[in-house]
Coordinates of C-alpha atoms in Angstrom, one line a residue:
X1 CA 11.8 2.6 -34.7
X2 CA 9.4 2.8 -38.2
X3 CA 6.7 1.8 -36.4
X4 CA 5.2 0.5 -32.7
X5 CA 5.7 -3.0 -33.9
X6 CA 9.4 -2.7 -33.6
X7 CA 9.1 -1.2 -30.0
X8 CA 10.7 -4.2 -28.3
X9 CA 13.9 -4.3 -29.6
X10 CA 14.1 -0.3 -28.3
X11 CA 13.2 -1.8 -24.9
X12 CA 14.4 -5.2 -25.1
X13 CA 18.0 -4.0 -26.8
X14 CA 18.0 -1.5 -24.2
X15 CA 17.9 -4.0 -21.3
X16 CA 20.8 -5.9 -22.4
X17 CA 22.9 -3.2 -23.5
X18 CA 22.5 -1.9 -20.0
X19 CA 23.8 -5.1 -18.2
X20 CA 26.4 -5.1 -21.1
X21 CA 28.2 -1.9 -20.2
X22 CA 28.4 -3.2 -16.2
X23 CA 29.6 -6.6 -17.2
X24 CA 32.4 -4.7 -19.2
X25 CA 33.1 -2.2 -16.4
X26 CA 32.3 -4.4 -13.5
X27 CA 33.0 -7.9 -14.6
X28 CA 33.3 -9.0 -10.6
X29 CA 30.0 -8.5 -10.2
X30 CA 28.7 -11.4 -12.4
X31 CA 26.2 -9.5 -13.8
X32 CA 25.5 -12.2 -16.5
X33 CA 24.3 -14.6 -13.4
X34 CA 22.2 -12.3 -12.3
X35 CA 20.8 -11.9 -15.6
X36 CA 20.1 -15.7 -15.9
X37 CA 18.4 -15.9 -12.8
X38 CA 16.1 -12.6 -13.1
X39 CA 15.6 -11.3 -16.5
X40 CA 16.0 -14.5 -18.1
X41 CA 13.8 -16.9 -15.7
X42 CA 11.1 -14.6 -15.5
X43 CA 10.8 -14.3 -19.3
X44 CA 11.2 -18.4 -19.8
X45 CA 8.3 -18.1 -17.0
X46 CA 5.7 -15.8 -18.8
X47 CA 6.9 -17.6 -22.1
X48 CA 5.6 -21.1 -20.6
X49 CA 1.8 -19.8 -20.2
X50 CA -0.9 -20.0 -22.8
X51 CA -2.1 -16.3 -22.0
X52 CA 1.8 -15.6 -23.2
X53 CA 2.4 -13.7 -26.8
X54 CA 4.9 -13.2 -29.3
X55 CA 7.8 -10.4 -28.9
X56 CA 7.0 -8.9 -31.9
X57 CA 2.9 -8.5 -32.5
X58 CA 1.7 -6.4 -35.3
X59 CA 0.1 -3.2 -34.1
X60 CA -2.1 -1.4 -36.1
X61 CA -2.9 1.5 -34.1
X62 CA -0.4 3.5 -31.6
X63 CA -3.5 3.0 -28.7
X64 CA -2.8 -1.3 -29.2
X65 CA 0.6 -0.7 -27.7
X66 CA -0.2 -0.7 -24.3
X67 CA -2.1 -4.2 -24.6
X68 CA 1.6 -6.1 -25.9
X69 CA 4.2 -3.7 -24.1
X70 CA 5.2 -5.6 -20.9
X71 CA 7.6 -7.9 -19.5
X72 CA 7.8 -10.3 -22.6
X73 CA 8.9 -7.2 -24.3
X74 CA 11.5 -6.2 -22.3
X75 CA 12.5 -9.2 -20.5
X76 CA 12.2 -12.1 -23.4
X77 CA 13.6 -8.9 -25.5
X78 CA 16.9 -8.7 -24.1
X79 CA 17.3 -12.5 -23.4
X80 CA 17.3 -12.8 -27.5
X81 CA 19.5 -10.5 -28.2
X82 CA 21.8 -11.9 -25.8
X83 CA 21.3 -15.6 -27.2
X84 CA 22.1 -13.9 -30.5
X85 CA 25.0 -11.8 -29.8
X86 CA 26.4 -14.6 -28.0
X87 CA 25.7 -17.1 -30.9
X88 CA 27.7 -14.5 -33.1
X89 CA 30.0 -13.2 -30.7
X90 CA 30.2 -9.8 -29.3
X91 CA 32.5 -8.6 -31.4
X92 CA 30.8 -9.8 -34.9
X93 CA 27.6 -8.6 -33.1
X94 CA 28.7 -4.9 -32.5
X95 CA 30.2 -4.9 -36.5
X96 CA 26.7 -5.6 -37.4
X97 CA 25.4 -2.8 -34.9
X98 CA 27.9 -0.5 -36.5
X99 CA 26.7 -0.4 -39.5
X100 CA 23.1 -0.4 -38.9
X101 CA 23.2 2.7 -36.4
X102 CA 25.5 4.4 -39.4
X103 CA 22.7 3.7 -42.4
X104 CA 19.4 4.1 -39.8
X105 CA 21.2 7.2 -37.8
X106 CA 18.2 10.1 -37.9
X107 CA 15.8 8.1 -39.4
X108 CA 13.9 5.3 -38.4
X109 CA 14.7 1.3 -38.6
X110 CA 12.6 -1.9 -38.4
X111 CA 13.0 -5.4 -36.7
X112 CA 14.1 -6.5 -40.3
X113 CA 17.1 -4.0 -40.9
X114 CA 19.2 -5.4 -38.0
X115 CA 18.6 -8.9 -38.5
X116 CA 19.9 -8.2 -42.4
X117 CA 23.3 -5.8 -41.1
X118 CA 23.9 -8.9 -38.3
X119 CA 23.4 -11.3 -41.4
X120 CA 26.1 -9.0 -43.2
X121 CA 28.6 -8.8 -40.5
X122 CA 28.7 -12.6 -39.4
X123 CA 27.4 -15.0 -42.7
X124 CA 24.8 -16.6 -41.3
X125 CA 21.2 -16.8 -42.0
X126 CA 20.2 -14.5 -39.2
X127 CA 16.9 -13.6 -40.9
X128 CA 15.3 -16.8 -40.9
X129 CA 16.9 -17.6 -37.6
X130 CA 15.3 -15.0 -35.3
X131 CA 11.7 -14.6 -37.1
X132 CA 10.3 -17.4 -35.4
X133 CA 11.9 -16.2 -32.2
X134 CA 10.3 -12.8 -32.4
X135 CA 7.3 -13.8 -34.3
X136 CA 6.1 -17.1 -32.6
X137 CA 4.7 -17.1 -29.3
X138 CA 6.7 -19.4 -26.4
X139 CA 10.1 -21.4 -26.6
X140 CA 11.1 -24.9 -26.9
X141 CA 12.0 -27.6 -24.5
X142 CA 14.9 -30.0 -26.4
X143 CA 14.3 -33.6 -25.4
X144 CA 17.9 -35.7 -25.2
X145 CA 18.2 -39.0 -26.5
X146 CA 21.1 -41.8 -25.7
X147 CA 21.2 -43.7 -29.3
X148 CA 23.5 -47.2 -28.6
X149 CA 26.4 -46.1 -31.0
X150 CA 26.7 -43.1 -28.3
X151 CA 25.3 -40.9 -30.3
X152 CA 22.9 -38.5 -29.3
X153 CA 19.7 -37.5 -30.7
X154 CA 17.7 -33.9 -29.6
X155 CA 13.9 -33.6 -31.0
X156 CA 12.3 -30.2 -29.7
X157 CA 8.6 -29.0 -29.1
X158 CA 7.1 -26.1 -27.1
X159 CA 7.3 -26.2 -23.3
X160 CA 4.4 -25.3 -22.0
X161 CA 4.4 -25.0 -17.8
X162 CA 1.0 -26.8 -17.1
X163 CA 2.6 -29.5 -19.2
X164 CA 0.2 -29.9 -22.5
X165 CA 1.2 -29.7 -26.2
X166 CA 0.6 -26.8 -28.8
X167 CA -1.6 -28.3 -31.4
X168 CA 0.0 -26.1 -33.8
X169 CA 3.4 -28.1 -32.9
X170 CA 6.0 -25.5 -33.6
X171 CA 9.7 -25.4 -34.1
X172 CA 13.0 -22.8 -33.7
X173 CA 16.1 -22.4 -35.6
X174 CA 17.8 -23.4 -32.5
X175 CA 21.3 -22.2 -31.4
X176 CA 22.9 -24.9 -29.1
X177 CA 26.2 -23.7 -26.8
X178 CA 27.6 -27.1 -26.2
X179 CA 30.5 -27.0 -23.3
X180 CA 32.2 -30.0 -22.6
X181 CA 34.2 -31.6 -19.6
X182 CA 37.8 -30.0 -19.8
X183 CA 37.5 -27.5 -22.0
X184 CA 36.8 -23.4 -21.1
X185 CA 35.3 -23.1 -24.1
X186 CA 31.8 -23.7 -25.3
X187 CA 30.9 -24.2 -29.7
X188 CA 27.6 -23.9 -31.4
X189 CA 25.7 -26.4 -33.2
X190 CA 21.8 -25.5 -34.6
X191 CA 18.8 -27.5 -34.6
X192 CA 16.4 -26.9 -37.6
X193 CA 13.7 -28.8 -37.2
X194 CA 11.5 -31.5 -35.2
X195 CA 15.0 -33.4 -34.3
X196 CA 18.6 -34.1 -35.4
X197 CA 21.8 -35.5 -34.0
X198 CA 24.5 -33.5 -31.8
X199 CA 28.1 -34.2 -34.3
X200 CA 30.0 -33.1 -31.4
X201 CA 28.7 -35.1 -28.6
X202 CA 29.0 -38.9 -27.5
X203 CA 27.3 -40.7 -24.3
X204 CA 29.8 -43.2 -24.2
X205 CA 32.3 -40.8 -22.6
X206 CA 32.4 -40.9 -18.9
X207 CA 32.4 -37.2 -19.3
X208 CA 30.0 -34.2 -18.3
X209 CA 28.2 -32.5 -21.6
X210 CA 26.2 -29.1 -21.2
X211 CA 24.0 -28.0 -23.6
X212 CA 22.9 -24.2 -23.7
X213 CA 26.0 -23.4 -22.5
X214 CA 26.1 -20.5 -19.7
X215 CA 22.3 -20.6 -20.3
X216 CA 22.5 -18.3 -23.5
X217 CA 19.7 -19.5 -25.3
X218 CA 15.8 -19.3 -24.8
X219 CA 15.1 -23.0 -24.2
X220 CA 15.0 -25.4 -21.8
X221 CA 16.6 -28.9 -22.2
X222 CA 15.2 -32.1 -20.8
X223 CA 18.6 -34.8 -20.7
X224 CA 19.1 -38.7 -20.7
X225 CA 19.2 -40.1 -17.5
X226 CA 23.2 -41.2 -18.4
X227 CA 23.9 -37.5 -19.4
X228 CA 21.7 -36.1 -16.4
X229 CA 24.1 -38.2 -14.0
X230 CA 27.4 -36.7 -15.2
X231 CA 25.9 -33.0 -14.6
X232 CA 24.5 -33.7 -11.4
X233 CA 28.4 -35.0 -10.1
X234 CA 29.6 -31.4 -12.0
X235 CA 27.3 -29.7 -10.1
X236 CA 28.8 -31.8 -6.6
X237 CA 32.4 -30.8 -7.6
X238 CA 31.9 -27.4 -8.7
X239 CA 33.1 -28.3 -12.4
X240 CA 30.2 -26.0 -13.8
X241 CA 29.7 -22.5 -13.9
X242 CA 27.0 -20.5 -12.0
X243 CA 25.1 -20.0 -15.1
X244 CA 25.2 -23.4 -15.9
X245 CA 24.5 -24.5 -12.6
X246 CA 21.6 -22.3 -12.6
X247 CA 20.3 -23.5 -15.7
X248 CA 20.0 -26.9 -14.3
X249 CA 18.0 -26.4 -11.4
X250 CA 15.4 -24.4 -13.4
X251 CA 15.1 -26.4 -16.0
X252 CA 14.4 -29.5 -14.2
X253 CA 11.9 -27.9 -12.1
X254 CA 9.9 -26.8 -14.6
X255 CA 10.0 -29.8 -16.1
X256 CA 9.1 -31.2 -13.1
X257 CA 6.0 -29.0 -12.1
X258 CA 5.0 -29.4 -15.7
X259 CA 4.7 -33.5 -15.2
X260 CA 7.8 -33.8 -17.8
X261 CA 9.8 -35.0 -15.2
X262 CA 9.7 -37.2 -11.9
X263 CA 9.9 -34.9 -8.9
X264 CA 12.7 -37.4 -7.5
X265 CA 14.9 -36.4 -10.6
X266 CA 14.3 -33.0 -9.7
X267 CA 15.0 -33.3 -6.4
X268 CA 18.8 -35.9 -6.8
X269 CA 19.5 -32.1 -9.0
X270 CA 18.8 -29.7 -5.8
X271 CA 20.4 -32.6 -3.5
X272 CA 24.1 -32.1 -5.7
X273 CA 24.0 -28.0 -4.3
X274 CA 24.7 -29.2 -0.7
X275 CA 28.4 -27.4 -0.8
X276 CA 27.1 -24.4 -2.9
X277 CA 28.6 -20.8 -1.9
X278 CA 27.3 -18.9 -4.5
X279 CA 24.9 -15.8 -3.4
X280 CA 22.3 -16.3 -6.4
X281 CA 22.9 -20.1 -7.0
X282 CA 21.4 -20.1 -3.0
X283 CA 18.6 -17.5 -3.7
X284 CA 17.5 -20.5 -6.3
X285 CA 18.0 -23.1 -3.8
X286 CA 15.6 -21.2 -1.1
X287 CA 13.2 -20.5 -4.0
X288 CA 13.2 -24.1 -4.7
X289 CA 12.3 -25.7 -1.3
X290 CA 10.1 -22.2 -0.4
X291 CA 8.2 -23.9 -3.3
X292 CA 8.2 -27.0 -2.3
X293 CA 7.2 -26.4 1.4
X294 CA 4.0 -24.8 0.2
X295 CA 3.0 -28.5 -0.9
X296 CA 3.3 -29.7 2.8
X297 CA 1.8 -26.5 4.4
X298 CA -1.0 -29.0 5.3
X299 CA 1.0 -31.7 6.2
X300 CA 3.8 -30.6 8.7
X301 CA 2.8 -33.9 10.9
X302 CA 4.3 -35.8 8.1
X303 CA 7.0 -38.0 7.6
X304 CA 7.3 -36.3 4.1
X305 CA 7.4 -32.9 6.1
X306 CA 10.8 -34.3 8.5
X307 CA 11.8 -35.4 5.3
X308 CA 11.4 -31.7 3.5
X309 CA 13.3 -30.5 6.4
X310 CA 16.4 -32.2 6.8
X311 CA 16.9 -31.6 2.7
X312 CA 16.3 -28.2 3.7
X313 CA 19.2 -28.4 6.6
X314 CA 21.5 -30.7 4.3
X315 CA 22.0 -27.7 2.1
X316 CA 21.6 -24.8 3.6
X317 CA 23.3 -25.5 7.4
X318 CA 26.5 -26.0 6.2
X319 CA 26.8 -22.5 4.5
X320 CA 24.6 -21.0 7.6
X321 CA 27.4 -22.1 9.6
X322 CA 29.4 -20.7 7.2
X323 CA 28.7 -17.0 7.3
X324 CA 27.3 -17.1 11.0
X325 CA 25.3 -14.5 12.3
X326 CA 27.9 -11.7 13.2
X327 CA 30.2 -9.7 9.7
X328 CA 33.6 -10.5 9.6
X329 CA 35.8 -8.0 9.7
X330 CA 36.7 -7.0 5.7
X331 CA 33.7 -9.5 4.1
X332 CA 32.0 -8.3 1.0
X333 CA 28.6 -6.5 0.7
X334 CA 27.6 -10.0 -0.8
X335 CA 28.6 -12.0 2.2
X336 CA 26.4 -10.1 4.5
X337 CA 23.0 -10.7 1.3
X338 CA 23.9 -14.1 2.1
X339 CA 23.9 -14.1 5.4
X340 CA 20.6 -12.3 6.1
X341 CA 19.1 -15.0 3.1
X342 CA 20.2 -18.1 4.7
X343 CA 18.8 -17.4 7.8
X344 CA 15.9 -16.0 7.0
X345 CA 15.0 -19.4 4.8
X346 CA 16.2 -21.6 7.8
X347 CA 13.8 -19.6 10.3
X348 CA 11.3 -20.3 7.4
X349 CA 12.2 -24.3 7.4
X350 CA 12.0 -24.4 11.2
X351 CA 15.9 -25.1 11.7
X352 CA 15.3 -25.3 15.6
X353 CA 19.2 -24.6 15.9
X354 CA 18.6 -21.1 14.0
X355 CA 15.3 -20.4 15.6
X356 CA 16.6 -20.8 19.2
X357 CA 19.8 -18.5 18.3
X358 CA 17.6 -16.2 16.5
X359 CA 14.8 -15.8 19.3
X360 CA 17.3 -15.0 22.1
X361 CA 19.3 -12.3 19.9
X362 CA 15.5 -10.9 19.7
X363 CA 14.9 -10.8 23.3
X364 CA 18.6 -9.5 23.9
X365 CA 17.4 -6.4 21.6
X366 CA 14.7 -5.5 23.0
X367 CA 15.3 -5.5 26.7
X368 CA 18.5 -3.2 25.1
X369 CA 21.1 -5.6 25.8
X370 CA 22.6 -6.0 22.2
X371 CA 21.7 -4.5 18.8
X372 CA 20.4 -6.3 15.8
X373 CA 21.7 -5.2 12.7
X374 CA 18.7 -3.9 10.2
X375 CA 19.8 -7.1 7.8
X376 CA 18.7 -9.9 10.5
X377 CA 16.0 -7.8 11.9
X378 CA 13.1 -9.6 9.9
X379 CA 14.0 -13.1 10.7
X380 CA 14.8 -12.4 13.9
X381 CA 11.1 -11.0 14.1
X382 CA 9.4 -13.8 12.4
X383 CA 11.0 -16.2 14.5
X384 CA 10.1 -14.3 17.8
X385 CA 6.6 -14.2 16.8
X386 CA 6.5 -17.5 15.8
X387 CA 7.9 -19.5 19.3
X388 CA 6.7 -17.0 21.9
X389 CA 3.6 -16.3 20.5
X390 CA 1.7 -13.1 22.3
X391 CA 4.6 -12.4 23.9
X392 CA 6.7 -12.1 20.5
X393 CA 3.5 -10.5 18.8
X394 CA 2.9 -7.9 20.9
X395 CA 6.9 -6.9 21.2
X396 CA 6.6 -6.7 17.2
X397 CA 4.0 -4.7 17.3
X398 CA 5.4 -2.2 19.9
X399 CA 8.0 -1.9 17.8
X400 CA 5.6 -0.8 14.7
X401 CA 3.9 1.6 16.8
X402 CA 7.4 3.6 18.1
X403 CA 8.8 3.2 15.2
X404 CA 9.1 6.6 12.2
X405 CA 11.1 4.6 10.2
X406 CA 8.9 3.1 6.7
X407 CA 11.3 0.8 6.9
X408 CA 11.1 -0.7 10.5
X409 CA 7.5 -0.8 10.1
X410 CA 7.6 -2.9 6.8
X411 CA 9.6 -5.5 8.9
X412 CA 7.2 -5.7 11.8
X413 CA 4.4 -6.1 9.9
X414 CA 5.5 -9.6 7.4
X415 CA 7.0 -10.5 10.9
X416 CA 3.2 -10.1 12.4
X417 CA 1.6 -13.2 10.2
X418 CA 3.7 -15.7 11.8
X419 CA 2.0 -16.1 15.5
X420 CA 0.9 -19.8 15.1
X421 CA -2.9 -18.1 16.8
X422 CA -5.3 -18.3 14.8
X423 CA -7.5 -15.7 16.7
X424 CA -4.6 -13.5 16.5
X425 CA -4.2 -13.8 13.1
X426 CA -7.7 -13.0 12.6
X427 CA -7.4 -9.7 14.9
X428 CA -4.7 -9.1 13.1
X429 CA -6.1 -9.2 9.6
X430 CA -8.9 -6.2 10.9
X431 CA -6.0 -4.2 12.2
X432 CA -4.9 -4.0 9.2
X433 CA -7.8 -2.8 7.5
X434 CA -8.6 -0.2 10.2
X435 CA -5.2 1.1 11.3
X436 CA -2.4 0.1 8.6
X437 CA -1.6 2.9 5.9
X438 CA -3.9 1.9 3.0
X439 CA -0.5 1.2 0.6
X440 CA 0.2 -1.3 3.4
X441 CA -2.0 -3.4 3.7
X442 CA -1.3 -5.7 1.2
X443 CA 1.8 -6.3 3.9
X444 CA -0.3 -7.9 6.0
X445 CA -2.6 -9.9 4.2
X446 CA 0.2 -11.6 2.4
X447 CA 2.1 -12.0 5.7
X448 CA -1.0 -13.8 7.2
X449 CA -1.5 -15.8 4.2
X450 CA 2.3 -17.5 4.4
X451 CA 1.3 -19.2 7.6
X452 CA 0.2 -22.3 7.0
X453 CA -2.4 -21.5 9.8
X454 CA -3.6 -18.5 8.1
X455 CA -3.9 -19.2 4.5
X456 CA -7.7 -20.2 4.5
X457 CA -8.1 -17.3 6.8
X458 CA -7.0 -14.9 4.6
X459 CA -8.4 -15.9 2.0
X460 CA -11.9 -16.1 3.5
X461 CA -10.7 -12.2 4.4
X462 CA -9.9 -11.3 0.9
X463 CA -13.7 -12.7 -0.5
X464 CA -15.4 -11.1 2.3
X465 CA -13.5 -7.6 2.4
X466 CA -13.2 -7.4 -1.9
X467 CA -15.9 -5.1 -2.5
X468 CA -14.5 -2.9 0.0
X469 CA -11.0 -2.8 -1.1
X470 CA -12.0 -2.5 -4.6
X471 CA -13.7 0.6 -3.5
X472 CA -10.8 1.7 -1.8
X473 CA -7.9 0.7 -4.5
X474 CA -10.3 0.6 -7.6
X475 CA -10.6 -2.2 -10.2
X476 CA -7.4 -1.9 -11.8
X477 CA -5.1 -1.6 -8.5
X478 CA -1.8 -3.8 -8.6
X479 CA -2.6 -4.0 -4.7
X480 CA -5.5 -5.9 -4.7
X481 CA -3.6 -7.9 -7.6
X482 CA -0.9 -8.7 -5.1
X483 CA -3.5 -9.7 -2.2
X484 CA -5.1 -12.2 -5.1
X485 CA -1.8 -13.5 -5.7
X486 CA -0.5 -14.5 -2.2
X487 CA -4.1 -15.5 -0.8
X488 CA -5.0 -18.1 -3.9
X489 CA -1.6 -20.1 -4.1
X490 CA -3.1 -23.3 -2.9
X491 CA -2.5 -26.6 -4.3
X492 CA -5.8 -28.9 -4.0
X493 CA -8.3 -29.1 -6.3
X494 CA -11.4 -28.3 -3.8
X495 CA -9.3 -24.5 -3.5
X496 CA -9.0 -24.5 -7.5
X497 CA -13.0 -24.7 -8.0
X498 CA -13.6 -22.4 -4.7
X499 CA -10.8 -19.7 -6.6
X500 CA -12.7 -20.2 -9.6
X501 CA -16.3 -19.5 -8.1
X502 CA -15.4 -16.1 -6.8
X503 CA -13.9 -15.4 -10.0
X504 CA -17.0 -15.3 -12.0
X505 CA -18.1 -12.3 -9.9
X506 CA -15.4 -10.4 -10.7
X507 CA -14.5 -7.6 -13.9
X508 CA -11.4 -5.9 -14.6
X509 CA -7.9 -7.0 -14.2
X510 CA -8.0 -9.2 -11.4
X511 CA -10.7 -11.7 -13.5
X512 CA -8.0 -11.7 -16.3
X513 CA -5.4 -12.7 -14.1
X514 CA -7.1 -15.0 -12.9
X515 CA -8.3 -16.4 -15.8
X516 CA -4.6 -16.4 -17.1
X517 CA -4.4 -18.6 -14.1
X518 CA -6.9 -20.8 -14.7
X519 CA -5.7 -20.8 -18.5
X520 CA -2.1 -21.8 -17.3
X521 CA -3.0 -24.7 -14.8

């Protein structure tokens, strides 16, 4: 590294190397899914704010580091030198790596000298195609357009999550993986500039056409409504990869919660998952309509609500049913993940069928009738607390108090927010500030603030106790970060300007995260 400018791709190379070597050792462990659902979501996240920077910034003295080296660093790192290694292949992409370790081996090496070794080994441009991915700030969103000879036309700008445009209006080299209907294989063809046409793709088959192919590349892609239809019957009959299938529920999403794209549309994409089996494909599911059931957390009275709820059931019952509540004898570590995740989120929904089951395997445990595995323990709580009320609360809570085990306690206390009382849950809250280990408490605030019934209470908590938990944490603690966090994710605009008031009478790191939030909205 020649200088703190080039610390990234140390990091960034590191990260994907790392998930590399498991892939080639492990290749049943999909690591590449994971990859697109964790490292790669959170960095198109961060990438979508305005408060976001470039990979590479210019550092002039070694102190600066500290103010640039975080997750876009390591996270948006790796995810572009997987987008590259994949636009080159492995293979070319090692040659290159070969020959840069041999001339830069005790000595050091900037940004610069691999992008002109990679240009060596493969041909292509590779200098002028990465600078404006490590050098400019954010990531494009590639618009699709049905022309009526079939054609199709892409135009890119910046996607930005609160759904403006950057005045500056800039553009990628961009790398498309194009996978087609029928075929196992997936080619390249790059965009450079405002808009151009795909060669290799026509809307007037009856065909299914994915663009950023096993979600290799840094970009999201907004499609046709023709094109959009096709994916969203792949997606019903399992013609597309977990990547791939992955890729489209994000994507549309956040195009959605940036006003780029009707929420319906969003929503006829999560519909198509109703027979999906995959562990992480469901882990984006839950996250999905856990995001969406914070808009009705007001509303549960609704006709919207019932509506939320039976989409909720539609795809997740038939896999709850699926996996059941007890392990088969020879499953896989993943089936019981599953297990444990699907009905938690269907205890989270309200599922009555799943609450009921899940409230008597509670009371069998605790009069010492039958055990309940560590893995169904928490939703088993939560539900518990949430039908029998006192009853379930104070059964939790015995359980916290005769319990050694860190872990046990941990449970008991996110299972403790859920009691629909609203004295409770203000008892509850100053429980947790007299009696709950200090590193904890954050536990319980956020567990109060889930409940729809507790949200403004904790938040009221949170203004009135800050002084004293800054004086217990200090300024800069990630816990009072993560209390902030879970108590201001409202969605009216009354909350927004009530947020922003406190905010003015802050310092530290918690007013610039919140003003990244306010930035971002």
């Amino acid at each position: 590294m020649d200088w703190w400018t080039h610390l990234w791709l140390n990091e960034g190379f590191a990260t994907w190397a790392a998930d590399l070597a498991v892939d080639t050792l492990f290749p049943e462990w999909k690591v590449w899914v994971q990859f697109v659902f964790t490292t790669l979501s959170q960095a198109l996240h961060l990438d979508a704010l305005h408060s976001s920077h470039a990979i590479e910034v210019e550092i002039n003295d070694a102190t600066e580091v500290n103010e640039i080296f975080d997750a876009i660093s390591y996270l948006k790192g790796a995810s572009v030198i997987r987008m590259l290694a994949n636009y080159l292949t492995v293979d070319v992409f090692k040659q290159g790596l070969i020959t840069y370790l041999k001339e830069f081996s005790y000595s050091n090496a900037a940004t610069g000298d691999l992008w002109q070794h990679l240009e060596t080994a493969s041909g292509k441009p590779i200098k002028d195609l990465m600078s404006n991915w490590t050098k400019q700030v954010g990531y494009p969103v590639l618009e699709i357009s049905d022309l009526e000879n079939g054609e199709v036309q892409v135009s890119q700008g910046r996607f930005l999550s609160n759904g403006t445009e950057d005045a500056s209006k800039p553009t990628w080299i961009v790398p498309i993986g194009v996978l087609n209907a029928g075929s196992s294989e997936s080619y390249y063809e790059l965009l450079d500039g405002t808009s151009g046409l795909l060669s290799g793709v026509n809307t007037n088959s009856s065909e299914w056409t994915k663009l950023n192919a096993y979600q290799s590349g840094i970009f999201r892609v907004k499609y046709s409504d023709s094109m959009a239809s096709k994916l969203i019957t792949a997606i019903g009959k399992s013609e597309l990869g977990p990547e791939d299938r992955l890729s489209l529920l994000s994507d549309n999403f956040a195009l959605a919660r940036a006003s780029r794209l009707s929420t319906a549309k969003a929503l006829e994409v999560l519909k198509a998952f109703n027979q999906e089996t995959e562990y992480t494909c469901i882990l984006s599911i839950c996250a999905c309509l856990t995001e969406l059931s914070r808009l009705f957390a007001q509303k549960t009275d609704s006709e919207e609500y019932r509506g939320f709820k039976r989409l909720a059931e539609q795809l997740l019952g038939p896999i709850g049913k699926a996996v059941g509540w007890d392990a088969k004898p020879g499953e896989s570590h993943i089936q019981s993940l599953l297990r444990s995740q699907v009905i938690g989120s269907l205890i989270e929904f309200e599922h009555d069928e799943t609450m009921t089951e899940a409230v008597a395997r509670f009371k069998s445990f605790v009069s010492g009738e039958a055990e309940l595995i560590p893995d169904l323990r928490l939703p088993c709580y939560f539900a518990a607390v949430e039908v029998l009320g006192k009853e379930g609360y104070d059964a939790v809570m015995k359980i916290y108090k005769e319990s050694d085990l860190n872990e046990e306690m941990v449970r008991c206390m996110r299972a403790l927010g859920a009691i629909p009382d609203v004295t409770v849950l203000e008892e509850t809250l100053q429980w947790a500030l007299a009696e709950v280990k200090a590193q904890d408490i954050f536990i319980v605030v956020n567990s109060v603030a889930k409940n729809r019934r507790g949200k403004d209470l904790a938040w009221e908590f949170l203004q009135k106790e800050w002084e004293n938990l800054v004086e217990r944490f200090g300024k800069g603690s990630h816990l009072n970060t993560r209390m902030m966090t879970s108590c201001t994710e409202f969605s009216s605009e009354e909350k927004a300007v009530s947020t922003c008031s406190f905010a003015f009478h802050l310092d530290g790191v918690i007013l610039r995260f919140l003003s990244a939030c306010f930035l971002n909205a």
